[in-house]
Coordinates of C-alpha atoms in Angstrom, one line a residue:
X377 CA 20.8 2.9 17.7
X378 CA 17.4 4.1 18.9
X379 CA 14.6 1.5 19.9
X380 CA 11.9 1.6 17.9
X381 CA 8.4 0.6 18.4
X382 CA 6.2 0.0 15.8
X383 CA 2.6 -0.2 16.0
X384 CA 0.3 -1.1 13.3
X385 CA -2.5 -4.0 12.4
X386 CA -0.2 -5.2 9.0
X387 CA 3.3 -7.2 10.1
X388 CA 6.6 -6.0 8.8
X389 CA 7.2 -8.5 5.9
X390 CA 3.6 -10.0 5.4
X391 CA 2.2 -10.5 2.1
X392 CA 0.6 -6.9 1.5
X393 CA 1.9 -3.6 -0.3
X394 CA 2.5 -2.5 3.2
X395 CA 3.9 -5.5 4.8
X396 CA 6.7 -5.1 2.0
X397 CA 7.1 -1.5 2.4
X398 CA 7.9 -1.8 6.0
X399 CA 10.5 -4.8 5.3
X400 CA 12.6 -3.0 2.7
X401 CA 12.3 0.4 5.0
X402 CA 13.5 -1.5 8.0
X403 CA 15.7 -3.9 6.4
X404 CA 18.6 -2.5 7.2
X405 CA 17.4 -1.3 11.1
X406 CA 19.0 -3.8 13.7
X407 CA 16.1 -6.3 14.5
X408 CA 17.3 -6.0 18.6
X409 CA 16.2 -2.3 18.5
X410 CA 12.8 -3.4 17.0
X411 CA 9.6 -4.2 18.7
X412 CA 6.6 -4.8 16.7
X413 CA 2.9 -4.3 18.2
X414 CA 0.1 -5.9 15.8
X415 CA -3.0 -4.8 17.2
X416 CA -4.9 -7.7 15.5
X417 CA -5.4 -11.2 17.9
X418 CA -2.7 -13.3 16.7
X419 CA -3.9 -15.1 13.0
X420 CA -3.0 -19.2 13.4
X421 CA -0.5 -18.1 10.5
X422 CA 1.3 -15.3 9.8
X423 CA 4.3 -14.1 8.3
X424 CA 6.7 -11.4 9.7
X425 CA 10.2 -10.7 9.8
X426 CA 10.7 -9.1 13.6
X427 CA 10.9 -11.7 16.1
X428 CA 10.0 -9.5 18.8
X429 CA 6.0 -9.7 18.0
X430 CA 3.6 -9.0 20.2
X431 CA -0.2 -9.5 19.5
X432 CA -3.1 -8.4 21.5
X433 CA -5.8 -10.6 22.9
X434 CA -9.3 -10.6 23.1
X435 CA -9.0 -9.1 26.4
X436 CA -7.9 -6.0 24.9
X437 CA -10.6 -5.6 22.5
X438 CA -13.7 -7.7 24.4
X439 CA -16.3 -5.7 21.9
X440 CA -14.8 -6.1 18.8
X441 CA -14.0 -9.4 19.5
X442 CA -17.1 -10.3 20.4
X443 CA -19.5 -8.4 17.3
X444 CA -17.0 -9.9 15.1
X445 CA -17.4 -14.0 16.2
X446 CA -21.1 -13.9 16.0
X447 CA -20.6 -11.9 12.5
X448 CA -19.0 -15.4 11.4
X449 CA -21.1 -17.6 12.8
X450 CA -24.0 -16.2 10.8
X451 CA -22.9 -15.3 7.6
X452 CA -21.5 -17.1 4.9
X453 CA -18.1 -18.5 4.6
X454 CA -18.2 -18.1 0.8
X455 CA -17.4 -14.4 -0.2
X456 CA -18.5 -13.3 -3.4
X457 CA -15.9 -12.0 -5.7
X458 CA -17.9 -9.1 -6.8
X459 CA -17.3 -8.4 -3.2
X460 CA -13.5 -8.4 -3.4
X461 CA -13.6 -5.9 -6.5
X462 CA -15.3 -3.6 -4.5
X463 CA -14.6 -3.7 -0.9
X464 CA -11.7 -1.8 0.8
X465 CA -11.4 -0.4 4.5
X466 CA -10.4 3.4 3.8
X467 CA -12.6 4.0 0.5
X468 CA -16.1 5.7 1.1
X469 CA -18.6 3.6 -0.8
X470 CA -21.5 5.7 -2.2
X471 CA -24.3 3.2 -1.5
X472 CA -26.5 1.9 1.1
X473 CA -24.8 -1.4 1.7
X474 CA -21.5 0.7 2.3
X475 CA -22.8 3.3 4.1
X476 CA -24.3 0.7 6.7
X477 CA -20.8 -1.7 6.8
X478 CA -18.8 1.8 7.5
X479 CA -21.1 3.2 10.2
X480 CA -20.8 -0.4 12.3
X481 CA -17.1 -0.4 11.4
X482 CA -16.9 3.5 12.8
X483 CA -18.2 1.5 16.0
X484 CA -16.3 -1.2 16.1
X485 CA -13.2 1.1 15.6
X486 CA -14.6 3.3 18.8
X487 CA -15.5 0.8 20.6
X488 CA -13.0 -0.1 23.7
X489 CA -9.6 -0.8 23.5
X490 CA -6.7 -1.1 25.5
X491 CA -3.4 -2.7 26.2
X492 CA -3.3 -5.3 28.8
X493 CA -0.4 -5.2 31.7
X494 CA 1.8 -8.3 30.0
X495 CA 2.2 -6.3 26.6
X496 CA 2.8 -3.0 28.3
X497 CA 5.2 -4.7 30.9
X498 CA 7.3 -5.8 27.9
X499 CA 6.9 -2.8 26.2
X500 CA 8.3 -0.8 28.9
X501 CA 11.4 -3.7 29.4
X502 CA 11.7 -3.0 25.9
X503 CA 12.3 1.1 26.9
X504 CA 11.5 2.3 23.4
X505 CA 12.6 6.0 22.3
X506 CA 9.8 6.4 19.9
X507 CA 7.3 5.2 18.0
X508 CA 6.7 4.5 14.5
X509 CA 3.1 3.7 13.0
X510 CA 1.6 3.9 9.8
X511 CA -2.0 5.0 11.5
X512 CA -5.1 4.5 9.4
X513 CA -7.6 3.7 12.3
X514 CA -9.0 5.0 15.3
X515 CA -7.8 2.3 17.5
X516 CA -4.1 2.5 16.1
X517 CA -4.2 5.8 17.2
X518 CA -5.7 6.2 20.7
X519 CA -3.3 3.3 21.4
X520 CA -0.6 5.1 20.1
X521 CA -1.5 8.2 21.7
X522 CA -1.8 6.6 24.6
X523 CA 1.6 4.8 24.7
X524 CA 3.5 8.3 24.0
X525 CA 1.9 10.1 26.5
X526 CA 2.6 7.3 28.8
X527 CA 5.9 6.7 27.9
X528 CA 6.7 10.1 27.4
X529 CA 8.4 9.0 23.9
X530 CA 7.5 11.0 20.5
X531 CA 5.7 9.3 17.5
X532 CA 6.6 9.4 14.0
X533 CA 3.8 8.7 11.7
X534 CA 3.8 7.8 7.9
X535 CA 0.6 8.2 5.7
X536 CA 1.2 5.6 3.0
X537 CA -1.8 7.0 1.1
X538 CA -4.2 9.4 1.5
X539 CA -6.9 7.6 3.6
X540 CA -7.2 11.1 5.7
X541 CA -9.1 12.1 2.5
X542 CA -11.5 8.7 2.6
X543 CA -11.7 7.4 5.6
X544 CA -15.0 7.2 7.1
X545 CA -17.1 9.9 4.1
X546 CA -19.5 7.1 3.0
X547 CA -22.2 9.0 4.0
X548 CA -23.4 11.5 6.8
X549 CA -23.7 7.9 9.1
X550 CA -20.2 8.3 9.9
X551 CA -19.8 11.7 10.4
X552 CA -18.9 10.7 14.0
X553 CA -16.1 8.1 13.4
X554 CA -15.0 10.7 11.2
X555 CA -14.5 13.0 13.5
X556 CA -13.0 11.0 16.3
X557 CA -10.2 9.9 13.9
X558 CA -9.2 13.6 12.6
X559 CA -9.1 14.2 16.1
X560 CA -6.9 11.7 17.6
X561 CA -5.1 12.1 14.3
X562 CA -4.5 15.4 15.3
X563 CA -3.4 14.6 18.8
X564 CA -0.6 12.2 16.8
X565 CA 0.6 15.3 15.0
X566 CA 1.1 17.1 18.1
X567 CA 3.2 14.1 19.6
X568 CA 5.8 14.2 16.7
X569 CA 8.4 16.1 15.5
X570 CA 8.8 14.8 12.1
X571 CA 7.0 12.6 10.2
X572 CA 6.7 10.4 6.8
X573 CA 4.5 10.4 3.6
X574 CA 4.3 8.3 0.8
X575 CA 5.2 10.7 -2.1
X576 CA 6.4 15.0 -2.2
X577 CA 2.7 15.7 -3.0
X578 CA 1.6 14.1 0.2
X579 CA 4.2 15.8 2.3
X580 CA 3.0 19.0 1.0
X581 CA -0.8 18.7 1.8
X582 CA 0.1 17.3 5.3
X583 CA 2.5 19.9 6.1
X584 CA -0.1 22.6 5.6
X585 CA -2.7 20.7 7.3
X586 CA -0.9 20.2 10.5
X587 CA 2.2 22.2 10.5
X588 CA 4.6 19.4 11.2
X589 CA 7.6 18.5 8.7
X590 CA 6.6 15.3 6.4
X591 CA 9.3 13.7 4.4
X592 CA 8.9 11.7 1.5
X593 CA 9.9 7.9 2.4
X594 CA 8.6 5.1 -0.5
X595 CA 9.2 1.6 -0.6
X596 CA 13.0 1.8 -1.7
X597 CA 13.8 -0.8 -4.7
X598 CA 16.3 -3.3 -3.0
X599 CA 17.7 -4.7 -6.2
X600 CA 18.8 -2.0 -8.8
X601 CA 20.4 -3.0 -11.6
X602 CA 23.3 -1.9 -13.7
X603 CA 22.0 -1.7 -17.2
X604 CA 19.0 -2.7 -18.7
X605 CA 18.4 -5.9 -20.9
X606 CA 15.9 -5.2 -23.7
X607 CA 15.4 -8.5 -25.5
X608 CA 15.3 -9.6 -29.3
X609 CA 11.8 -11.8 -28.9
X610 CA 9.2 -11.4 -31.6
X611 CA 6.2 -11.1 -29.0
X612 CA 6.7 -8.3 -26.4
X613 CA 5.8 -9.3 -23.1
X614 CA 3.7 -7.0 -20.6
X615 CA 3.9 -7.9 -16.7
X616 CA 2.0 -6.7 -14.1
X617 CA 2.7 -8.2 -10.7
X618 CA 0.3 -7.2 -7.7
X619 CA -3.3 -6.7 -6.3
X620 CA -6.4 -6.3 -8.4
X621 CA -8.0 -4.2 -5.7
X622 CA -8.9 -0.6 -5.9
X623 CA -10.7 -1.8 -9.0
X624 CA -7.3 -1.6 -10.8
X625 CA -8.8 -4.8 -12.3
X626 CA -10.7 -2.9 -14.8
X627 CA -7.8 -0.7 -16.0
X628 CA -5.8 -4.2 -16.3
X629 CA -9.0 -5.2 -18.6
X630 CA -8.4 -2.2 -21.3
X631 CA -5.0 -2.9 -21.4
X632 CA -6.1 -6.6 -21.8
X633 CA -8.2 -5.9 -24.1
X634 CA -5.8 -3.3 -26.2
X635 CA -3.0 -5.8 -26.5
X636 CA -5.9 -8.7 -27.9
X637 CA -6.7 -5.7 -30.4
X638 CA -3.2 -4.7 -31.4
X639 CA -2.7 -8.6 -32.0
X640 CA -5.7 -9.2 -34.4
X641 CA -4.0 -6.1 -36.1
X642 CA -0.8 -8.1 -36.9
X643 CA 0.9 -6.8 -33.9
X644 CA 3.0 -9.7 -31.2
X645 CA 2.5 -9.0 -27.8
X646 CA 1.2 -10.6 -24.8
X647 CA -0.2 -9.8 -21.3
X648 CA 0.6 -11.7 -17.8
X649 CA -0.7 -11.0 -14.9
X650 CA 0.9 -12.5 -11.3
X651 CA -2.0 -11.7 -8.6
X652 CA -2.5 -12.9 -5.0
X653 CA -4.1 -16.1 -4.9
X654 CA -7.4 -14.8 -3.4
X655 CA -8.0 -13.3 -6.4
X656 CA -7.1 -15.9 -9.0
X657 CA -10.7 -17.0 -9.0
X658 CA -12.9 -18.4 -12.3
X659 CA -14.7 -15.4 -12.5
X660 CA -11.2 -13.5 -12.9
X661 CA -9.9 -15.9 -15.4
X662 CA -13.1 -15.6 -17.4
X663 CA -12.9 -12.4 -17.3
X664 CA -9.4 -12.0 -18.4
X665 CA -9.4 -15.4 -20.3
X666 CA -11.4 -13.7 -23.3
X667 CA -8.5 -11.5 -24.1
X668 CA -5.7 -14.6 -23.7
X669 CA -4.2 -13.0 -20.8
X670 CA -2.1 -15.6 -18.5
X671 CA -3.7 -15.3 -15.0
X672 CA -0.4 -16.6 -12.5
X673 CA -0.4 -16.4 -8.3
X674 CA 1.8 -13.6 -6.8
X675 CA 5.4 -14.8 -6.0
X676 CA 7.1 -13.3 -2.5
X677 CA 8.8 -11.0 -3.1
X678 CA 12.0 -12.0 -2.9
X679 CA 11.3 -13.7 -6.1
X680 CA 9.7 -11.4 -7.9
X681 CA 12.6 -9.7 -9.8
X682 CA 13.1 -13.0 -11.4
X683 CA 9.5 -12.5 -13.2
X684 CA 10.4 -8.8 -13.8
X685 CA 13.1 -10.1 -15.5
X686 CA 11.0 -12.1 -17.9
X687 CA 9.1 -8.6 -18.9
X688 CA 9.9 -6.4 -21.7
X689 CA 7.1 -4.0 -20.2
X690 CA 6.3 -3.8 -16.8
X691 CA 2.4 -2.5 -16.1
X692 CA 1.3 0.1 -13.4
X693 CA -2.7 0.8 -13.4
X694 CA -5.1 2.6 -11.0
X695 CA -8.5 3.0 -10.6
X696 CA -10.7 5.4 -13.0
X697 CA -13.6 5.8 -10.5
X698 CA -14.1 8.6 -8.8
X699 CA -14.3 6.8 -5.6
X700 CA -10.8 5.7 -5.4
X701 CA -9.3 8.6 -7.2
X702 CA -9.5 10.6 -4.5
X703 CA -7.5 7.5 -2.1
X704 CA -5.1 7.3 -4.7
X705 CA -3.7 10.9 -5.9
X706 CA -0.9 11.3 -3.8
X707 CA 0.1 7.7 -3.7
X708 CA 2.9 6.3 -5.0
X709 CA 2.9 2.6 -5.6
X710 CA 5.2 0.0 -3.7
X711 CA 5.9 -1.4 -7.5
X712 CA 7.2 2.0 -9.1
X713 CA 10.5 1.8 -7.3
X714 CA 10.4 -2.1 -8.0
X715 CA 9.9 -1.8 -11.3
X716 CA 12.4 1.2 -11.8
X717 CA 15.2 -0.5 -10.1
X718 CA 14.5 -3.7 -12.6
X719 CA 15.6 -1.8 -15.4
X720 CA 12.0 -1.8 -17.3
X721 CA 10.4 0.5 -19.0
X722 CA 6.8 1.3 -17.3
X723 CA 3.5 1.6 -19.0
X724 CA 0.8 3.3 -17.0
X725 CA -2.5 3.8 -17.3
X726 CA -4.0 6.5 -14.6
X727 CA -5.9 9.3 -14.2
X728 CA -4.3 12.5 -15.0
X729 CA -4.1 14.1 -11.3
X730 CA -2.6 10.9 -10.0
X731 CA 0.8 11.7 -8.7
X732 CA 2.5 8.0 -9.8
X733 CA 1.8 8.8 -13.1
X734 CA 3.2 12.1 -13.0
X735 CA 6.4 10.6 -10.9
X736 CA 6.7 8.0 -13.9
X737 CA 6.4 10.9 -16.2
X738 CA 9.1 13.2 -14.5
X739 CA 11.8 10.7 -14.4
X740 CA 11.5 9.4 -17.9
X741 CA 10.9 6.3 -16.8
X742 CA 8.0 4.9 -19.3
X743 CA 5.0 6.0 -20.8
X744 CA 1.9 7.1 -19.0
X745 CA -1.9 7.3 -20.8
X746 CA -4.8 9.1 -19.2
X747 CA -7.6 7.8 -21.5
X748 CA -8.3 5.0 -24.0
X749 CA -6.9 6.9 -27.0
X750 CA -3.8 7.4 -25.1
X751 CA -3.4 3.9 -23.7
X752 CA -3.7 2.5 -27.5
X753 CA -1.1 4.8 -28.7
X754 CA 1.0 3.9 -25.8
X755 CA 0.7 0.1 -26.5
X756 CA 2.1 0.4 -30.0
X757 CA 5.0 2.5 -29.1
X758 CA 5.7 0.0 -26.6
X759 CA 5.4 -3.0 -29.3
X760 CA 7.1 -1.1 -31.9
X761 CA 10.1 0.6 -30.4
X762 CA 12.5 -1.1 -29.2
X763 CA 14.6 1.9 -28.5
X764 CA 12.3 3.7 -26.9
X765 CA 11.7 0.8 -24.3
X766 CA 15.8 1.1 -23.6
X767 CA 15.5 4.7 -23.1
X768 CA 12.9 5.0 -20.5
X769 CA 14.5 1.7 -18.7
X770 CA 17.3 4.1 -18.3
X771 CA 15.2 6.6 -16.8
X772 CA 13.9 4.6 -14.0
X773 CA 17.3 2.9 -13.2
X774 CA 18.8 6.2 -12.9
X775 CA 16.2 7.6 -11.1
X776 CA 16.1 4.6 -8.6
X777 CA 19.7 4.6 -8.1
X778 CA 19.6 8.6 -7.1
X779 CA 16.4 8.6 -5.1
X780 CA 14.7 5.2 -4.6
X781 CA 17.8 2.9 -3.2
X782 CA 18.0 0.9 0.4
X783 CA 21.0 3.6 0.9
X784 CA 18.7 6.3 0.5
X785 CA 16.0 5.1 2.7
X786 CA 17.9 4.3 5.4
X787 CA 19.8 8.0 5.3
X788 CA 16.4 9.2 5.6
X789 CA 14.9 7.3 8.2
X790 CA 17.8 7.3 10.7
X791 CA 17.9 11.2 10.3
X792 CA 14.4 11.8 11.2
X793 CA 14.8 8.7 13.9
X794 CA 17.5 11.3 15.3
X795 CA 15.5 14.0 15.0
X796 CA 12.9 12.9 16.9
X797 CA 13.8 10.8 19.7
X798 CA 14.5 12.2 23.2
X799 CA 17.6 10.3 24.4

């Protein structure tokens, strides 16, 4: 096998959409032919399922490092949650207040970075043949770029959305951390041979861009299986396990608020949502609690098939806001093939251009609404047919079996792992 050096900031297995993308992509890679790079100092916990971890110090990053401490001595340890339904790294945020945090974080991302000698000593004992990295921030890259050219080992990089797009466009402030990343992003392009994306629509509008081969790799579904189970109960029960970022949180609040509707109609059904304990705040069961939805914390995720089980629908939602539209078109969410290979049928609520919802559409594997008129009529096909629920649960098994299994994955990645190393 090929030795494979992965460099990111998020740890193969942590508790993120990424962390469990990488774990179910490398699952079945031998961990002695893995070396992971987290270009984050090392947390006083973390979770990660390669034991050879390295971490950087403060050494590497003195600026950062430094900007950063005095940033928490001064403010406050209390973050609002208003904060949390707004705030994410590689969305532009059309105001002043985000126009100011992403031109000091275009900075900070600039500022100087390197490896020390003791990681790149063990890095070069390691004698990698390539290097893997999902990308995403200037540093990522100039240390990536740098390693390659070092090394004289290729790079294969995998966009697992579309923060190309959003990265750095707040406002004319960062036009110049904006144009440092599309550079070194460029220089990455040149380094590879071939290289991943999320979803076939992503592939497509990288290919162009840089005239490199992208193939589509998702988060695989690692259980799939045999038939669906559509159950007898009176009240049908609608799941959605994961973040409420992205401001999904206020597409989970019309479906909230459909179901309450449907119920005061005569209709049985319920909503539950299982989010990461950061967000499982008052505010958020206040919010939530006037439409009797059951607010529970994420499980890992290698028990979360057992609450997929419990579901008679399983619930994917994006953002309506312009904002994150544009992050978010040619995604494909970590929980499609999870919730495909469950053997549930998928109700979706997403703008029209979104790719997931078109995927969801184009494999029969639940319904998908656009706008609130669609969404209600959605909800009561859901409630009311039974048959219909079996149907599409078929869709997504078969579609997960064909496309979306560990099998699969693994094909793909070892083939483009050939393809691209040197020895």
């Amino acid at each position: 096998m090929k030795k494979i050096l992965v460099v990111n900031v998020a740890l193969i297995g942590e508790e993120s959409g990424t962390g469990y993308s990488l774990n179910s992509i490398f699952c079945d890679y031998p961990q002695t032919d893995i070396m992971q790079v987290s270009l984050q100092i090392a947390p006083q916990h973390y979770v990660t399922t390669i034991d050879n971890t390295l971490f950087i110090s403060r050494s590497c990053i003195p600026i950062d490092y430094s900007v950063r401490k005095l940033l928490s001595m001064i403010r406050s340890k209390k973050k609002r949650v208003s904060d949390l339904l707004i705030l994410s790294a590689n969305i532009p945020q059309k105001n002043i207040k985000g126009a100011l945090h992403d031109f000091f974080r275009g900075l900070l991302d600039m500022s100087y970075a390197k490896l020390n000698k003791e990681i790149m000593n063990k890095i070069k004992l390691f004698e990698p043949d390539l290097i893997y990295t999902c990308g995403s921030t200037i540093r990522i890259h100039k240390i990536v770029n740098m390693i390659s050219k070092k090394l004289e080992i290729p790079i294969i990089l995998h966009l697992m959305d579309d923060w190309p797009e959003t990265i750095y466009t707040s406002s004319f402030l960062s036009s110049f951390a904006k144009s440092k990343i599309m550079k070194e992003l460029f220089i990455t392009n040149l380094l590879s041979k071939q290289n991943f994306a999320i979803s076939n629509a992503l592939c497509k509008k990288y290919e162009e861009k840089y005239k490199k081969t992208y193939i589509a790799l998702m988060n695989p579904a690692k259980y799939i299986v045999s038939n669906p189970i559509v159950s007898d109960n009176r009240t049908v029960e609608f799941i959605y396990a994961g973040s409420l970022s992205l401001n999904r949180w206020k597409s989970l609040l019309e479906i909230a608020k459909g179901i309450y509707e449907l119920n005061l109609q005569g209709k049985h059904a319920c909503f539950k949502l299982y989010i990461p304990t950061s967000w499982n705040t008052r505010e958020i069961n206040e919010i939530f609690g006037q439409f009797n939805v059951e607010i529970n914390n994420y499980v890992s995720n290698s028990e979360v098939n057992e609450v997929y089980s419990k579901a008679d629908v399983l619930v994917h939602v994006e953002s309506f806001d312009e904002t994150f539209r544009k992050f978010t078109k040619y995604s494909l969410s970590t929980k499609i093939p999870e919730y495909m290979g469950a053997g549930k049928p998928i109700l979706a609520y997403v703008p029209a251009e979104l790719y997931g919802g078109c995927f969801i559409s184009e494999n029969k594997a639940g319904l998908v609404a656009n706008n609130l008129d669609e969404l209600n009529l959605c909800l009561t096909q859901m409630i009311d047919d039974k048959l219909k629920r079996l149907i599409l649960a078929n869709g997504g098994i078969t579609c997960a079996r064909n496309n979306l299994s560990i099998n699969s994955t693994t094909e793909k990645l070892n083939s483009v792992i050939l393809h691209t190393s040197h020895k």
